[in-house]
PDB file of C-alpha atoms in Angstrom:
ATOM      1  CA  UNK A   1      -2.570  -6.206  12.375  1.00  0.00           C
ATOM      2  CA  UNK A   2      -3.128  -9.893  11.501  1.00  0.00           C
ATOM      3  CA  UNK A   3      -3.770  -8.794   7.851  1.00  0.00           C
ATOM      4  CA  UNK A   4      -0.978  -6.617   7.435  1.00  0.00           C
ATOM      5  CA  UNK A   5       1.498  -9.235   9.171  1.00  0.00           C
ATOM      6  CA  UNK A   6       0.189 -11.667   6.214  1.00  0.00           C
ATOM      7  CA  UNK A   7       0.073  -8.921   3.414  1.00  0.00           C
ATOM      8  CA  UNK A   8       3.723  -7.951   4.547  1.00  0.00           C
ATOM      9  CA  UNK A   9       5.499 -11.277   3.619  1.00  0.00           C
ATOM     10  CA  UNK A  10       2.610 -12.152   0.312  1.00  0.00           C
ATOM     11  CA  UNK A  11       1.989  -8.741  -1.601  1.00  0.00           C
ATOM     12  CA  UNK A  12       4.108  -5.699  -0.758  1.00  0.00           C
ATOM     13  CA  UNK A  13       1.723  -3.561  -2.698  1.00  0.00           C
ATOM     14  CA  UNK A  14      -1.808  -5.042  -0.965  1.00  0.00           C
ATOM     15  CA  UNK A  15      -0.109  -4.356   2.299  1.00  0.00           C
ATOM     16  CA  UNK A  16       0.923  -0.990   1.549  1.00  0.00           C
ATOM     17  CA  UNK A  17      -2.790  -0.137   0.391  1.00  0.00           C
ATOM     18  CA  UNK A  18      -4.201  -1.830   3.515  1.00  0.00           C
ATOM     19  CA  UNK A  19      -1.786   0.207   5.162  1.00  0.00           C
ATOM     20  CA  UNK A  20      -3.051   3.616   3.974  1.00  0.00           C
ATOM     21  CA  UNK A  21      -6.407   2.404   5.041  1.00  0.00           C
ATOM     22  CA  UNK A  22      -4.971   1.856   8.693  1.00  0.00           C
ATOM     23  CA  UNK A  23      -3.693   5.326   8.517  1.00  0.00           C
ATOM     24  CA  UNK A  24      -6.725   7.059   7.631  1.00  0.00           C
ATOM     25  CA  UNK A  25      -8.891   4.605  10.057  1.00  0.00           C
ATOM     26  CA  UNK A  26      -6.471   5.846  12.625  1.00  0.00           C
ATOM     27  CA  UNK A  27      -7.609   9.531  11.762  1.00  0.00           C
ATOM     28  CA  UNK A  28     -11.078   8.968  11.630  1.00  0.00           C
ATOM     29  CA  UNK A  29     -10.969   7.991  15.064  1.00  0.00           C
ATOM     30  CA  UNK A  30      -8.935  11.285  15.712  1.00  0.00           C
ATOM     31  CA  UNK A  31      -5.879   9.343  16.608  1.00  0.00           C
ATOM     32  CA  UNK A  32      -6.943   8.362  19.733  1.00  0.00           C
ATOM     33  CA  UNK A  33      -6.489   4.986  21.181  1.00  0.00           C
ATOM     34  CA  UNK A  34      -8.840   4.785  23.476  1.00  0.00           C
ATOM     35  CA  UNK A  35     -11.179   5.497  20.656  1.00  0.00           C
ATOM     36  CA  UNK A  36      -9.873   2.942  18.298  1.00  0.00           C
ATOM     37  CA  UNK A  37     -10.066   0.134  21.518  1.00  0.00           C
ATOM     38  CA  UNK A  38     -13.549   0.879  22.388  1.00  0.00           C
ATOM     39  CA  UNK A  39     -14.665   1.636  18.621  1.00  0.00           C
ATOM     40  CA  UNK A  40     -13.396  -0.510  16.335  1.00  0.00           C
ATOM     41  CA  UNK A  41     -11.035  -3.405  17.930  1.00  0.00           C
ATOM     42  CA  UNK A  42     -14.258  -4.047  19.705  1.00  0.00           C
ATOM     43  CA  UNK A  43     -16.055  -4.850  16.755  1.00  0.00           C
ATOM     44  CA  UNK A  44     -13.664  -7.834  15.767  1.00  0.00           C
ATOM     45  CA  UNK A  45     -14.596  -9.571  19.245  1.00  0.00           C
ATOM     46  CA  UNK A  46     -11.117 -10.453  19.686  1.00  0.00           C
ATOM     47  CA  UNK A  47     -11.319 -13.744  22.333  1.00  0.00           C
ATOM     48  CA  UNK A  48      -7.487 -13.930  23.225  1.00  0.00           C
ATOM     49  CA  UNK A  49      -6.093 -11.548  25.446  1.00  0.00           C
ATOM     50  CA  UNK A  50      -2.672 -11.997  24.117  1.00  0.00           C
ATOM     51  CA  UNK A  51      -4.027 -11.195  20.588  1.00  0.00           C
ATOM     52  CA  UNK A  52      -6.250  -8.235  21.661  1.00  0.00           C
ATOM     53  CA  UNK A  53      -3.448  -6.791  23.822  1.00  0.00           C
ATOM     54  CA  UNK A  54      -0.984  -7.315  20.729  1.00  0.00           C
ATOM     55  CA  UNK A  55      -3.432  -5.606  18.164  1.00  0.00           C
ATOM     56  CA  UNK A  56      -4.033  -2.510  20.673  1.00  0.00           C
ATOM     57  CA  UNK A  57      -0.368  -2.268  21.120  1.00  0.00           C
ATOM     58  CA  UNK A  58       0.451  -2.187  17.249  1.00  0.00           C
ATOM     59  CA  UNK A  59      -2.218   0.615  16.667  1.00  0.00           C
ATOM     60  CA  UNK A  60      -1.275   2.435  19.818  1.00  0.00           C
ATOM     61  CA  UNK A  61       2.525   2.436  17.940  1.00  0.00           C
ATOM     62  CA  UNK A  62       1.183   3.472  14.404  1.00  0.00           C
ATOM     63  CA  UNK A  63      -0.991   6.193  16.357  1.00  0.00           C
ATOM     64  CA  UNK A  64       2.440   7.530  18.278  1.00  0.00           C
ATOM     65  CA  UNK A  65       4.144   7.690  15.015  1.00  0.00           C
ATOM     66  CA  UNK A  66       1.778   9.570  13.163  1.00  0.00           C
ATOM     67  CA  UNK A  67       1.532  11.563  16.025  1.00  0.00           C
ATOM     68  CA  UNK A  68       5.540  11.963  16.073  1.00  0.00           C
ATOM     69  CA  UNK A  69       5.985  12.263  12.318  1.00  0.00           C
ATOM     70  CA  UNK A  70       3.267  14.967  11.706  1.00  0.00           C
ATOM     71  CA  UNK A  71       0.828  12.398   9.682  1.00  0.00           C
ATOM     72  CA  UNK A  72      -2.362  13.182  11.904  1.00  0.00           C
ATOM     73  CA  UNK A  73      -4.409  15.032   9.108  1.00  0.00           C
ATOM     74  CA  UNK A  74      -2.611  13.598   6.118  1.00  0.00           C
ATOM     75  CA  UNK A  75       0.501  11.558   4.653  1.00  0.00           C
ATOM     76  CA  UNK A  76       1.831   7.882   5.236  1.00  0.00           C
ATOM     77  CA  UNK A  77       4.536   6.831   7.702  1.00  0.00           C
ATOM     78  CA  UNK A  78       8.173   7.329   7.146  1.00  0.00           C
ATOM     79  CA  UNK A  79       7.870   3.270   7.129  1.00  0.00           C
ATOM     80  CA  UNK A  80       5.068   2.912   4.539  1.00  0.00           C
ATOM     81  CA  UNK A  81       7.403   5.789   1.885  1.00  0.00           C
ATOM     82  CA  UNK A  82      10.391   3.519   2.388  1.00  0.00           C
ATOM     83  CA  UNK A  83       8.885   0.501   1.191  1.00  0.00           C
ATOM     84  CA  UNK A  84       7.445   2.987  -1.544  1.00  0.00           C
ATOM     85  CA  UNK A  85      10.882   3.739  -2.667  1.00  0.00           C
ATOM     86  CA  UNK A  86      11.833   0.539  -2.103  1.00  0.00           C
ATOM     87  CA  UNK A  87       9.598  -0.359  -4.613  1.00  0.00           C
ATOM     88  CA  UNK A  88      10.396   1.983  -7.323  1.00  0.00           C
ATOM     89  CA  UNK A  89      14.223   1.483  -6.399  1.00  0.00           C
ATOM     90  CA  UNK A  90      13.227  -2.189  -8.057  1.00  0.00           C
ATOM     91  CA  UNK A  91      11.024  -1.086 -10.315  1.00  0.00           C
ATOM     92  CA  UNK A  92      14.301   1.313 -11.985  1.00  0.00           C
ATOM     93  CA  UNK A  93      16.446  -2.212 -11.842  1.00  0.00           C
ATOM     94  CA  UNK A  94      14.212  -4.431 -13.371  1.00  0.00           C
ATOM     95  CA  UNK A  95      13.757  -1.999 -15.983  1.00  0.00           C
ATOM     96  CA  UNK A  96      17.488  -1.513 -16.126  1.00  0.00           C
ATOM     97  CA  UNK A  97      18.195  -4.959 -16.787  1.00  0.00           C
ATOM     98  CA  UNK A  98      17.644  -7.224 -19.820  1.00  0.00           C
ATOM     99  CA  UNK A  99      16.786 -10.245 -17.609  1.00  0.00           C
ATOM    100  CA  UNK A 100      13.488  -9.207 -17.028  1.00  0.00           C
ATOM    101  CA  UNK A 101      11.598  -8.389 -20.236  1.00  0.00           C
ATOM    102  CA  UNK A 102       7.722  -9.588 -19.139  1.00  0.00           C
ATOM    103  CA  UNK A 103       8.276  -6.525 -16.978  1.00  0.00           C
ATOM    104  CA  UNK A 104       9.519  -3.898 -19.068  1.00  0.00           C
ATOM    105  CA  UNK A 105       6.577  -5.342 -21.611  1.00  0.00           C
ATOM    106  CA  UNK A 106       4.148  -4.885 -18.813  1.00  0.00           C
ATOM    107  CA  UNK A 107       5.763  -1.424 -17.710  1.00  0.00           C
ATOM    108  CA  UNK A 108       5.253   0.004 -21.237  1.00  0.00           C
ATOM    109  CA  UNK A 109       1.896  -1.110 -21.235  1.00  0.00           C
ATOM    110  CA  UNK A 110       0.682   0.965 -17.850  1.00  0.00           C
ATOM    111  CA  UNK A 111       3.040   4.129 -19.066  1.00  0.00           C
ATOM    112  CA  UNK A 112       0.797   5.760 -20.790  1.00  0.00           C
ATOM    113  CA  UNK A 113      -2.095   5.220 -17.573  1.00  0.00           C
ATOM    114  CA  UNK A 114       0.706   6.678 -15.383  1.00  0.00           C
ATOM    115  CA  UNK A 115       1.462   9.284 -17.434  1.00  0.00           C
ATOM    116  CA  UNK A 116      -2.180  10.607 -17.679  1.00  0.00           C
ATOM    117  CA  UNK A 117      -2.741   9.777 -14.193  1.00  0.00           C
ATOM    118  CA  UNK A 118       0.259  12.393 -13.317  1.00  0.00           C
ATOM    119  CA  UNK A 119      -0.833  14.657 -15.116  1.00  0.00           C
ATOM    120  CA  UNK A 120      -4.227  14.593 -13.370  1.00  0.00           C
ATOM    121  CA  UNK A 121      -2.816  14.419 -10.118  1.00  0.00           C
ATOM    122  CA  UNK A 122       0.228  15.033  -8.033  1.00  0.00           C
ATOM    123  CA  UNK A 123       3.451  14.987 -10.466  1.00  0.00           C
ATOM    124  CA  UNK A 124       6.045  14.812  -8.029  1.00  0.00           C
ATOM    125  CA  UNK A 125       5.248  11.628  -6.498  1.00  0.00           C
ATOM    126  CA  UNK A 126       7.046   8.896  -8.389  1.00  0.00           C
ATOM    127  CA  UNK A 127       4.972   6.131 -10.586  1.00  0.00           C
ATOM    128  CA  UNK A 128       5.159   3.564  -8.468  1.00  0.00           C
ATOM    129  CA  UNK A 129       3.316   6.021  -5.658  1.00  0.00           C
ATOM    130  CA  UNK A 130       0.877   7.066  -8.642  1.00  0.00           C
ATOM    131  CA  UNK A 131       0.260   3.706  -9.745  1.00  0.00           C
ATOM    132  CA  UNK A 132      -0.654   2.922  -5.893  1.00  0.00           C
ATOM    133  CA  UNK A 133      -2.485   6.174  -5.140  1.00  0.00           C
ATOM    134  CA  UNK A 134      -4.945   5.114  -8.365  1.00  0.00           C
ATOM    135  CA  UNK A 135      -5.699   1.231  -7.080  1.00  0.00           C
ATOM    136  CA  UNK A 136      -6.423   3.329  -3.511  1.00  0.00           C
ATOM    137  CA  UNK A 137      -8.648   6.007  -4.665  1.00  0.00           C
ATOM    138  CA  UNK A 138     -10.788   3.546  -6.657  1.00  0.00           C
ATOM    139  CA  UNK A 139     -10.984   1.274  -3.464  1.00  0.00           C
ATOM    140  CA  UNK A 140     -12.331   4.151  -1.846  1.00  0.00           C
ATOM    141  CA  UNK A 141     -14.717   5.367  -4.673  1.00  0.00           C
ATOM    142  CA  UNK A 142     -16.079   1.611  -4.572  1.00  0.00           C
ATOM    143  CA  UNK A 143     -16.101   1.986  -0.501  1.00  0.00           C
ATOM    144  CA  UNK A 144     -18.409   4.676  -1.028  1.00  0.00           C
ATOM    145  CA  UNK A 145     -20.320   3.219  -3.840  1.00  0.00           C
ATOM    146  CA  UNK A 146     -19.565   5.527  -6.531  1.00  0.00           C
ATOM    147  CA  UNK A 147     -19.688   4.762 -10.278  1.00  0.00           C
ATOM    148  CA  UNK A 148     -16.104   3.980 -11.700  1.00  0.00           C
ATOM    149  CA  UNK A 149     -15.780   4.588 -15.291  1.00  0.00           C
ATOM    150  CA  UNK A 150     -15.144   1.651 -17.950  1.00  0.00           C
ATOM    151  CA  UNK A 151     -11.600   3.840 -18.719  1.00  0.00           C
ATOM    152  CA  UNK A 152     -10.509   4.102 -14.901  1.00  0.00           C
ATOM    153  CA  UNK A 153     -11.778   0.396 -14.406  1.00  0.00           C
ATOM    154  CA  UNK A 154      -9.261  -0.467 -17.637  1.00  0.00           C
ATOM    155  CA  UNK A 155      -6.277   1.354 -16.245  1.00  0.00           C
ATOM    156  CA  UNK A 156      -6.977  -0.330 -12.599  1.00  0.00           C
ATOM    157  CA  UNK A 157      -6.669  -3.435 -13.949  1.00  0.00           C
ATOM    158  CA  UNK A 158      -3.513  -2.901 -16.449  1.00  0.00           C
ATOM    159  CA  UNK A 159      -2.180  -1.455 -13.251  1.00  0.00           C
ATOM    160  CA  UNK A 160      -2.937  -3.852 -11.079  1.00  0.00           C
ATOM    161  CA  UNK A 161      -1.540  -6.600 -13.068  1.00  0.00           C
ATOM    162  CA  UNK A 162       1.600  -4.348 -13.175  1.00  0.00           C
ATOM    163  CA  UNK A 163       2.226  -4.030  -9.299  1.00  0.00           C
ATOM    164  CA  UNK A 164       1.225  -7.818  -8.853  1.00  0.00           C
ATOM    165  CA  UNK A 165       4.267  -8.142 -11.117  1.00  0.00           C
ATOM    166  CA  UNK A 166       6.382  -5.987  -9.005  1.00  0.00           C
ATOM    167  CA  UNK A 167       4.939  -7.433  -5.656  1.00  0.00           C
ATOM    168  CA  UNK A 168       6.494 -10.687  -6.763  1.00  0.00           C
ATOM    169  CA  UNK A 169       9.534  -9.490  -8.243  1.00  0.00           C
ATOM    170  CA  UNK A 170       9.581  -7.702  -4.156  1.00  0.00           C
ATOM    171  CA  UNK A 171       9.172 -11.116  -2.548  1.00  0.00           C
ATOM    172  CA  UNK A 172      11.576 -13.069  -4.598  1.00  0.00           C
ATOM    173  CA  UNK A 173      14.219 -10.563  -4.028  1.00  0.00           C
ATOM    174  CA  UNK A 174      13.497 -10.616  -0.407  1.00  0.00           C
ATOM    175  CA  UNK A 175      13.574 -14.428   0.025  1.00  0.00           C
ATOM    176  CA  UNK A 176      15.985 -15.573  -2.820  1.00  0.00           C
ATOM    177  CA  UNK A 177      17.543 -12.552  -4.066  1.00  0.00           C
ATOM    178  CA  UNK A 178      17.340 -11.084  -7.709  1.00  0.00           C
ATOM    179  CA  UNK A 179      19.824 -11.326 -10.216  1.00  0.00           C
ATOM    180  CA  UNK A 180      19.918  -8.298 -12.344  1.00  0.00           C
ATOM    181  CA  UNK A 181      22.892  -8.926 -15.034  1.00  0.00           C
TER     182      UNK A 181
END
């Protein structure tokens, strides 16, 4: 909770990944708070109340979402896809515009990742969502210590550069506002 408040206003893309990984703690505890309290938020030996009470609270409300939104086995939260599309709704204007040509340079450069990475994978997800399901499943191959080959580690990288782009471009339209012509 403390992560993903800080992640939230720093690096919309980190915060969206550390949000899957909430989402698929929550199921691994079968989506039951009582579970999660005595399981894992015990683990963090969380001192004041106020924060402890706060933290159960915020996974007690990502648990009744997923709960209400049909995301116990698999999916993100209605949240988490906005901010997706949110993302590739700015993604489609920075590309649109001639203001911001580092990005369309850096865009061009991940294309062809994205492209074979959709063709691997799901193709109806858009490439924003691709770019971010590849940085996730490496994070979990490397989780589960398994090898990652020199060409995935090369298009993790290219991509990562590429949403730490967009992640700023995000923040600065959020706190200043972007000017797209």
């Amino acid at each position: 909770m403390i992560i993903a408040h800080k992640l939230r206003k720093e690096n919309i893309a980190e915060y969206l990944l550390y949000m899957w990984q909430v989402e698929d703690i929550i199921r691994a505890y079968g989506c039951s708070l009582a579970r999660i309290k005595n399981e894992y938020i015990a683990r963090f030996q969380i001192e004041d109340l106020d924060t402890y009470e706060e933290m159960v609270d915020w996974y007690g409300n990502l648990i009744r979402m997923m709960n209400q939104e049909g995301k116990r086995e698999k999916g993100h939260l209605t949240i988490n896809e906005i901010l997706v599309q949110d993302l590739n709704d700015l993604s489609a204007q920075l590309l649109a515009s001639p203001k911001f040509p580092f990005y369309n340079a850096e865009y061009y450069k991940v294309l062809p990742f994205i492209v074979e990475l959709r063709n691997k994978g799901d193709k109806d997800v858009t490439e924003i969502e691709t770019c971010l399901n590849a940085l996730y499943g490496v994070m979990l191959l490397r989780l589960q210590q398994k090898e990652v080959s020199m060409q995935t580690q090369t298009a993790v990288s290219e991509i990562t550069t590429f949403l730490g782009m967009l992640s700023d471009y995000y923040k600065t339209d959020k706190t200043e506002g972007l000017k797209f012509e």
